[in-house]
Coordinates of C-alpha atoms in Angstrom, one line a residue:
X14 CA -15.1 66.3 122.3
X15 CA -16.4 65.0 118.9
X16 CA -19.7 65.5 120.2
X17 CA -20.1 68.7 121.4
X18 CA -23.6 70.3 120.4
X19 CA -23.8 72.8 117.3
X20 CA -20.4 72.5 115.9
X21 CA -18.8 69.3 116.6
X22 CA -15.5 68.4 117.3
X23 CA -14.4 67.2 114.1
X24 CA -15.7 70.2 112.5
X25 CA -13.9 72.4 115.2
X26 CA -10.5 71.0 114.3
X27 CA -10.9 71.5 110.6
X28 CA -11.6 74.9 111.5
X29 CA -8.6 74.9 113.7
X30 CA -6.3 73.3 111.0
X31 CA -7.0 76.0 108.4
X32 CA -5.0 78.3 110.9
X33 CA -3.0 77.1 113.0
X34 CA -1.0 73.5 113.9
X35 CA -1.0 73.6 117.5
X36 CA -1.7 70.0 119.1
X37 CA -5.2 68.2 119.0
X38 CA -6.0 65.4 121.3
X39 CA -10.0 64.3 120.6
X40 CA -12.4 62.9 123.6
X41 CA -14.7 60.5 122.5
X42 CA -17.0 58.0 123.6
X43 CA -16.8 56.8 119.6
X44 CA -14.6 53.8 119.8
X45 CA -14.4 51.9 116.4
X46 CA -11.3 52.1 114.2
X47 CA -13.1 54.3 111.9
X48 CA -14.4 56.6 114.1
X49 CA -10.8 57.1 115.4
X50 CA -9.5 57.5 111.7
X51 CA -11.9 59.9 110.9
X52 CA -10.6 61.9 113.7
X53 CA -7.1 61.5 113.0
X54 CA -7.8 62.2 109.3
X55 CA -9.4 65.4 110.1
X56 CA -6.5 66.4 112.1
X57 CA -6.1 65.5 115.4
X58 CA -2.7 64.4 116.5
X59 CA -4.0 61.6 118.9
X60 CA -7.6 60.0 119.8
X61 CA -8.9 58.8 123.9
X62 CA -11.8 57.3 124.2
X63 CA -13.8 57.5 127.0
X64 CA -13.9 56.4 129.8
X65 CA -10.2 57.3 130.0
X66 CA -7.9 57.5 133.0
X67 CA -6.9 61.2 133.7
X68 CA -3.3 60.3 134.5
X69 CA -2.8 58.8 130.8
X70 CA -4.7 62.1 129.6
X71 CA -2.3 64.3 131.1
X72 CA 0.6 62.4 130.2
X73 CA -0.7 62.5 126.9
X74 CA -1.3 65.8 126.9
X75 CA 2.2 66.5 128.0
X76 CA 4.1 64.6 125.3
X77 CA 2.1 66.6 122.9
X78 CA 3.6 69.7 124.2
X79 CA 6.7 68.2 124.2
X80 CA 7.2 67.0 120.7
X81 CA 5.3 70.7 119.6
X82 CA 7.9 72.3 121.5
X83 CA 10.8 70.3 120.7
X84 CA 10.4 69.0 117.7
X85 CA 9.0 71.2 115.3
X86 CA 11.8 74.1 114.9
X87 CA 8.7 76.8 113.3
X88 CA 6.2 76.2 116.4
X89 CA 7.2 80.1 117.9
X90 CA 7.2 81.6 114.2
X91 CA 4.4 80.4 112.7
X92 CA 6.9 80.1 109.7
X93 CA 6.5 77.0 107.3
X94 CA 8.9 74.4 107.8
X95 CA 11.2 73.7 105.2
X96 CA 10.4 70.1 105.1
X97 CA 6.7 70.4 105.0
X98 CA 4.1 68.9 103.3
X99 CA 0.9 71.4 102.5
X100 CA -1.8 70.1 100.8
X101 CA -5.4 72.0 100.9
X102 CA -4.6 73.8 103.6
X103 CA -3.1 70.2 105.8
X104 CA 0.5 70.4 106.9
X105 CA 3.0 67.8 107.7
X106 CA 5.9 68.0 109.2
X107 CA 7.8 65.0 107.3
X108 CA 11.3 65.3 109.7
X109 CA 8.7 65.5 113.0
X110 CA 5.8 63.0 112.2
X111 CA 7.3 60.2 109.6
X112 CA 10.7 59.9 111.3
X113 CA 9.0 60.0 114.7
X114 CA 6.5 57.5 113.6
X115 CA 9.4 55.0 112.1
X116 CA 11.4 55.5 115.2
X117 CA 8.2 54.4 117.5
X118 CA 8.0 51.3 115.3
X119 CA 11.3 50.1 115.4
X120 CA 11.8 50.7 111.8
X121 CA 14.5 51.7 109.7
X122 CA 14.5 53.4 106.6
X123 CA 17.0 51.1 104.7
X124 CA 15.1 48.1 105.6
X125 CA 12.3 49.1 103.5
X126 CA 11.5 47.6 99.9
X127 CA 8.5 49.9 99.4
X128 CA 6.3 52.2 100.4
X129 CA 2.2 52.1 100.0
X130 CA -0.2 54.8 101.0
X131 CA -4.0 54.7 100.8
X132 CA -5.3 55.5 97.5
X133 CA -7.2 58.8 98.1
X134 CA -9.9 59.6 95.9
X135 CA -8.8 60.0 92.2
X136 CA -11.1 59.3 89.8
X137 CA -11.1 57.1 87.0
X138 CA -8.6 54.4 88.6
X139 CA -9.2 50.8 88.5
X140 CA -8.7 48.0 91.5
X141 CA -5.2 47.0 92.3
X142 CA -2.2 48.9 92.9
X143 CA -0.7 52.3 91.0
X144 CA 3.1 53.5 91.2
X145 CA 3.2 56.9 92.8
X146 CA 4.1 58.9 89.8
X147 CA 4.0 62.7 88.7
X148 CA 0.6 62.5 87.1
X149 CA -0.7 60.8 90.1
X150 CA 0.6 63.5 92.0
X151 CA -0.6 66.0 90.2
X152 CA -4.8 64.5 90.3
X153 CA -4.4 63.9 94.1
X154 CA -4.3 67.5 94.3
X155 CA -6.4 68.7 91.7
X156 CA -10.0 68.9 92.0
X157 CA -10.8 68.5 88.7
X158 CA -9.4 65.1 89.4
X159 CA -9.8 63.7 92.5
X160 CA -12.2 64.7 95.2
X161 CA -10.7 66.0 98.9
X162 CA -10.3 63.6 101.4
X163 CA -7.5 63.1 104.3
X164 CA -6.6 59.7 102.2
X165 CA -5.1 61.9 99.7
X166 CA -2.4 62.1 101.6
X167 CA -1.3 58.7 101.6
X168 CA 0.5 58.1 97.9
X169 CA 2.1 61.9 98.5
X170 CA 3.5 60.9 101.6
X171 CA 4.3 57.2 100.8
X172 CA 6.4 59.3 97.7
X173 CA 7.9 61.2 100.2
X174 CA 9.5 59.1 101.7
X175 CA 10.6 56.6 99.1
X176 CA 11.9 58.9 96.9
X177 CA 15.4 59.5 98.7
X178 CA 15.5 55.6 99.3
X179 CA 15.4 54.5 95.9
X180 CA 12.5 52.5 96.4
X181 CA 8.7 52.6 94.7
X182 CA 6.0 53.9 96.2
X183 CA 2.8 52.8 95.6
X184 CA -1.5 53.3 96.1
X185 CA -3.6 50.5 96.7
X186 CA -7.5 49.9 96.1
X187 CA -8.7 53.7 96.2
X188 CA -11.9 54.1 97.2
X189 CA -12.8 55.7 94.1
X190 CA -11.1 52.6 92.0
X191 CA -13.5 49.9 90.3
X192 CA -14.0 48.7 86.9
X193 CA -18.0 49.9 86.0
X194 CA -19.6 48.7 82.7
X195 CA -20.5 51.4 80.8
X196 CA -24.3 51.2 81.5
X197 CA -23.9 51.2 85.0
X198 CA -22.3 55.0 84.8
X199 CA -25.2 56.5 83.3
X200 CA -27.7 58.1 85.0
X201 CA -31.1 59.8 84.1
X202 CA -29.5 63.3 85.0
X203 CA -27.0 64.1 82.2
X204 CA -25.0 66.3 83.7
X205 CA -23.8 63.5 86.5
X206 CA -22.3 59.9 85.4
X207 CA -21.7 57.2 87.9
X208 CA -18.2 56.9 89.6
X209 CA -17.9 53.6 91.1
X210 CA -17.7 54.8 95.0
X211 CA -17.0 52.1 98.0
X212 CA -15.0 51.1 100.3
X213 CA -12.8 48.9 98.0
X214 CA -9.7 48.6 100.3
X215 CA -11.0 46.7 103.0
X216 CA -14.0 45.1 100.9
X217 CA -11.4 43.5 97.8
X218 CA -9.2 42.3 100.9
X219 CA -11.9 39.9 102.3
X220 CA -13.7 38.9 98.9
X221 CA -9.9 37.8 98.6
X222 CA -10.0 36.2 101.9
X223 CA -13.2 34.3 101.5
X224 CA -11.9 32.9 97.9
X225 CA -8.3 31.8 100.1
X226 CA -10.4 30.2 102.9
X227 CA -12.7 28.5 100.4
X228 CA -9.8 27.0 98.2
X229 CA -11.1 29.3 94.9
X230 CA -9.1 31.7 93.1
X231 CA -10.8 35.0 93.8
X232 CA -11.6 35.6 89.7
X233 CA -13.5 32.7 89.8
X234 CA -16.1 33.6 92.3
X235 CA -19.3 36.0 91.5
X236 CA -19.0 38.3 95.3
X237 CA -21.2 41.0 96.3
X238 CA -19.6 42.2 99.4
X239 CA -21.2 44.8 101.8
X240 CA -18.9 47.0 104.1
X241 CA -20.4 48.3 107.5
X242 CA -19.0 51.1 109.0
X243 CA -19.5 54.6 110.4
X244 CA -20.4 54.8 106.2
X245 CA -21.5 51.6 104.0
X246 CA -21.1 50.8 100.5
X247 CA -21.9 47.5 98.5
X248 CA -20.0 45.8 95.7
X249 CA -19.9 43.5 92.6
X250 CA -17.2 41.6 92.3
X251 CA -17.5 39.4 88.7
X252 CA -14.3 37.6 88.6
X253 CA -11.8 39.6 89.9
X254 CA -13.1 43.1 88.7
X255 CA -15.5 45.8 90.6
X256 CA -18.3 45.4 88.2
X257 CA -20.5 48.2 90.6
X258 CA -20.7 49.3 93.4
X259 CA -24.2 51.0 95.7
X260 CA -22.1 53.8 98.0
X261 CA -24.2 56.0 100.7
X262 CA -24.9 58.7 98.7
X263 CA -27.0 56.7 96.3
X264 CA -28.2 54.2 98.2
X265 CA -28.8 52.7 101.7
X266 CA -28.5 55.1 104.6
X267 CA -25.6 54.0 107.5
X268 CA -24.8 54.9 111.0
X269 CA -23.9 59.0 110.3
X270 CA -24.8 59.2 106.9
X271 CA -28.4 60.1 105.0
X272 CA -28.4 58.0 101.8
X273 CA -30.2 58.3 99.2
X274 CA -33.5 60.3 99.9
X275 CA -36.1 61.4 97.6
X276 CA -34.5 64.0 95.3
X277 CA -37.6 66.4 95.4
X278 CA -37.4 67.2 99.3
X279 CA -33.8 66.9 99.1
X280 CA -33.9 70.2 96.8
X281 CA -36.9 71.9 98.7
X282 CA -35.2 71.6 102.0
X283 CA -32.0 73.0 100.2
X284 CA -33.7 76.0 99.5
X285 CA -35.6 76.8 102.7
X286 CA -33.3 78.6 104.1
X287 CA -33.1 76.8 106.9
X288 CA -30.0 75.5 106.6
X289 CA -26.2 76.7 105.2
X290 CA -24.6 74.6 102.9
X291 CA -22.3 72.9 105.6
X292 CA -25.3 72.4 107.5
X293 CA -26.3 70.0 105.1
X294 CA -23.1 68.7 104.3
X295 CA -23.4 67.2 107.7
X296 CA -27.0 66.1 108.1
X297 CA -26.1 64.3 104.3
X298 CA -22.4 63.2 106.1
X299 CA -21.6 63.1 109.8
X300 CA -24.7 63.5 111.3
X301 CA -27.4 61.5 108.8
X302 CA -28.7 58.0 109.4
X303 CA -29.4 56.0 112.6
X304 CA -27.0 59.2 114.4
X305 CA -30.8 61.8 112.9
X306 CA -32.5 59.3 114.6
X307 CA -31.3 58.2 117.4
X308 CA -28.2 60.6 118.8
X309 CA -26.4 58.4 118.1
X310 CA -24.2 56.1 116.1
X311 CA -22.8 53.5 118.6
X312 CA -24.8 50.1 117.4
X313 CA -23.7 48.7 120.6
X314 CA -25.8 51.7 122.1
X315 CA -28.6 51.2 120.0
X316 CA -28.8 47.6 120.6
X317 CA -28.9 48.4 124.4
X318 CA -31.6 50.4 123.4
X319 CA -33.9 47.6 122.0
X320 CA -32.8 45.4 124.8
X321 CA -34.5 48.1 127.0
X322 CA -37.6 48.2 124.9
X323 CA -36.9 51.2 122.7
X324 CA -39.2 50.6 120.1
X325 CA -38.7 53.5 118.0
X326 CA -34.8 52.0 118.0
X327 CA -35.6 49.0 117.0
X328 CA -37.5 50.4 114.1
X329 CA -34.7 52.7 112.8
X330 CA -32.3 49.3 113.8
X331 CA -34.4 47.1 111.7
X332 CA -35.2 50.2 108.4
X333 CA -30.9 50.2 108.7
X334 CA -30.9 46.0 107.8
X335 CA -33.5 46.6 105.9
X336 CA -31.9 49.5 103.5
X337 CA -28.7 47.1 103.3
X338 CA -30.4 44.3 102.3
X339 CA -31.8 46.5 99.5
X340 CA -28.7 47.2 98.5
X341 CA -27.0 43.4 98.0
X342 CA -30.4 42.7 96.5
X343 CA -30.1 45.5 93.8
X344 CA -26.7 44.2 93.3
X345 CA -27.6 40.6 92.6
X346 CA -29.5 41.8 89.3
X347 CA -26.2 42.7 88.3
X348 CA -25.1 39.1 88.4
X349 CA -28.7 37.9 87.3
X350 CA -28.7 36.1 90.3
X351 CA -25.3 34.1 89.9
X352 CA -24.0 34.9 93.1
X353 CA -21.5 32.4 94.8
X354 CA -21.4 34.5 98.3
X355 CA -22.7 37.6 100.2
X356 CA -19.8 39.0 102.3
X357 CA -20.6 41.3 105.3
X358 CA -17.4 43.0 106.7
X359 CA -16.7 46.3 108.4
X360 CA -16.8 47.3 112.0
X361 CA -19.8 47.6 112.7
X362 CA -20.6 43.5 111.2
X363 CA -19.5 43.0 114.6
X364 CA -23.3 43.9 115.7
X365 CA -24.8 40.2 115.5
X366 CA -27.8 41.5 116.1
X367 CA -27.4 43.9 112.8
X368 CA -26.0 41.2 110.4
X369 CA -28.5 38.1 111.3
X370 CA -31.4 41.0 110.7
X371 CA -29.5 41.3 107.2
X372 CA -29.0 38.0 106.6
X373 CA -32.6 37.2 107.1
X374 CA -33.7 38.9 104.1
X375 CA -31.0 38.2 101.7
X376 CA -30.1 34.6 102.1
X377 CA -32.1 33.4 99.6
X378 CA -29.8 34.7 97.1
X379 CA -26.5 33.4 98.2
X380 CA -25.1 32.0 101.5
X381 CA -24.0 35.0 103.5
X382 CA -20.5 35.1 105.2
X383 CA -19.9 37.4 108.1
X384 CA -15.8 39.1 108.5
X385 CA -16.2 41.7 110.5
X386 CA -13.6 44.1 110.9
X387 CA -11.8 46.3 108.9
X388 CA -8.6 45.6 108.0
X389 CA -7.0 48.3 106.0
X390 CA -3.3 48.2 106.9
X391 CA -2.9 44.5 106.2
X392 CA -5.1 45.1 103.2
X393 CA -2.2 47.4 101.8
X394 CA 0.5 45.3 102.8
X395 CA -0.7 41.9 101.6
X396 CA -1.2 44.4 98.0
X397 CA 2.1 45.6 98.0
X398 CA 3.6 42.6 99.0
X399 CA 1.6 40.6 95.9
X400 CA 3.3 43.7 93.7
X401 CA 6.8 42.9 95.1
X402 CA 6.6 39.1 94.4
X403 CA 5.7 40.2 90.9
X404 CA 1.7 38.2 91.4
X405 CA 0.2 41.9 90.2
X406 CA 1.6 44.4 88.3
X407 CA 1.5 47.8 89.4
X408 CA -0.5 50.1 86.9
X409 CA 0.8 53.3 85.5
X410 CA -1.6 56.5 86.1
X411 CA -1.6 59.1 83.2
X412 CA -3.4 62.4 82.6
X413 CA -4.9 63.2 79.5
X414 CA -6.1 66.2 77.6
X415 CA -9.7 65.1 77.1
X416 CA -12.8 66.8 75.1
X417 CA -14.0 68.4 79.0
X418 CA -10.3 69.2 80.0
X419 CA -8.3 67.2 82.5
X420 CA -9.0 63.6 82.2
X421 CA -7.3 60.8 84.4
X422 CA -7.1 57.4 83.4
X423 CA -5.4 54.1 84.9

């Protein structure tokens, strides 16, 4: 159950993957996409949410079992398969999981014209799509160039199984992608620079939408867009490029995440003692923001809540809106206030009650558009379909020996 007191359950099966690969099925009451990605990511092999019907749970359980059993040939040895894939301690079994996964779709290998992963989190890349090459293999792997997250996975894999087709295989819109000015990097510590940080997947594909449905070409319009989810980011988009970006860690809190806090108590409650460094891992990631306050991060929980007369909900409901709205307004200096549209997408921009609070204190900047939803694997075909029909090109990742070592550049 992902939320089991003192360690969670997605903390439970990281601790369970560095060990051993026996099946994972997670319980949860947590029903957005995200929440079920995250636990997927992290490593469970499938994701019920409650309330559930015990019959499906068993039979559920039992195909586990089955394709554990049966499919992987190491499950008695606890000998690596030969055709797996371990990266920072997460294995794959390509033969088991990919072929599996194509057979359950319907799809055949030969059918295929390309394969595209999610970007992961290299750094230095810029918006649009990359050919899965060596180099890029390399900084998905490296922590010198990339930071870890499951997503990582997605350009190794999507190589994986291209490569014996023939075919490319490409990354789309990494998170960590983005084209910052050089004054927007710097910050008044010198020992860390700005990495443009958001969800860029999801939040590209409806700035691209909203230019479609309004008859512009997206790199006309001046866009900030805000995702919503289980974590939210803001961006600029100046005509077509990722100008910057606000991401949870230095700015607005979100459902499970802190944000920015002052940086003083931040470092004295580091060193109390109170706390292990995971321990604040999570209250910074996993178990920060409206989940501190409120035990939870279900807005259609919360919003119950107020409809009870929580007031002490509504408050954190309305310091949440509040913290966004900060956000798109820092943003909009950016632009010096030439803003065509504010763009609220994500899962959680389903809560009306959440965006109309937003939208109250920032539509006097820009009308504000509401696509909730998030709508990463259409996002990543619609990319590498626009690569295929030759409307992008794909860009070429390179490392290079810099002055500091290992430098990646798109």
């Amino acid at each position: 159950d992902i939320m089991m007191p003192g360690m969670d359950g997605l903390e439970m099966c990281r601790k369970i993957r560095e060990t051993n690969n026996i099946p994972i099925i997670m319980l949860s009451a947590k029903s957005t996409d995200l929440d079920k990605i995250l636990g997927l990511g992290t490593g469970a092999d499938d994701y019920v949410v409650k309330p559930f019907n015990p019959l499906e749970l068993t039979a559920r359980v039992k195909s586990q079992l089955r394709r554990y059993t049966q499919l992987n040939p190491n499950s008695n040895t606890g000998k690596a398969a030969k055709n797996e894939i371990t990266i920072r301690g997460l294995s794959i079994n390509k033969d088991t999981v990919i072929r599996d996964f194509l057979d359950r779709s319907g799809v055949h290998p030969e059918e295929l014209a390309a394969v595209i992963g999610r970007g992961g989190l290299v750094f230095g890349l810029k918006t649009g799509g990359y050919l899965v090459n060596e180099d890029l293999c390399h900084a998905l792997v490296d922590d010198d160039l990339s930071q870890p997250h499951a997503s990582n996975l997605g350009g190794l894999l999507a190589r994986e199984i291209a490569a014996p087709l023939g075919i490319p295989a490409y990354i789309y819109d990494a998170v960590t992608s983005g084209e910052l000015t050089d004054v927007a990097k710097i910050t008044g510590f010198v020992d860390i620079e700005r990495r443009s940080f958001c969800h860029v997947l999801n939040s590209r594909a409806m700035a691209l939408r909203y230019a479609r449905e309004h008859g512009k070409h997206y790199e006309e319009l001046n866009l900030i867009v805000a995702h919503l989810g289980g974590g939210i980011s803001a961006s600029v988009h100046r005509h077509g490029e990722i100008i910057d970006s606000v991401g949870d860690d230095d700015g607005q809190f979100s459902p499970e995440r802190s944000g920015c806090v002052p940086s003083l108590g931040l470092i004295k409650l580091c060193y109390s003692g109170k706390y292990t460094y995971e321990e604040m891992r999570k209250k910074i990631r996993g178990r920060g923001g409206m989940y501190a306050h409120l035990g939870t991060s279900d807005c259609r929980v919360i919003e119950q809540m107020i409809r009870d007369g929580d007031r002490h909900a509504d408050l954190i409901f309305q310091a949440q809106a509040y913290q966004i709205a900060k956000a798109i307004g820092l943003l909009s200096i950016v632009l010096k206030g030439d803003c065509d549209a504010i763009i609220l997408t994500g899962g959680v921009a389903n809560s009306k009650m959440l965006t109309e609070r937003v939208e109250d204190y920032v539509k006097f900047i820009a009308p504000v558009c509401v696509l909730p939803g998030e709508n990463e694997m259409e996002a990543l075909a619609l990319g590498g379909m626009r690569i295929l029909q030759g409307e992008e090109n794909a860009r070429i990742y390179h490392i290079l020996n810099g002055v500091n070592g290992k430098e990646g550049q798109g």
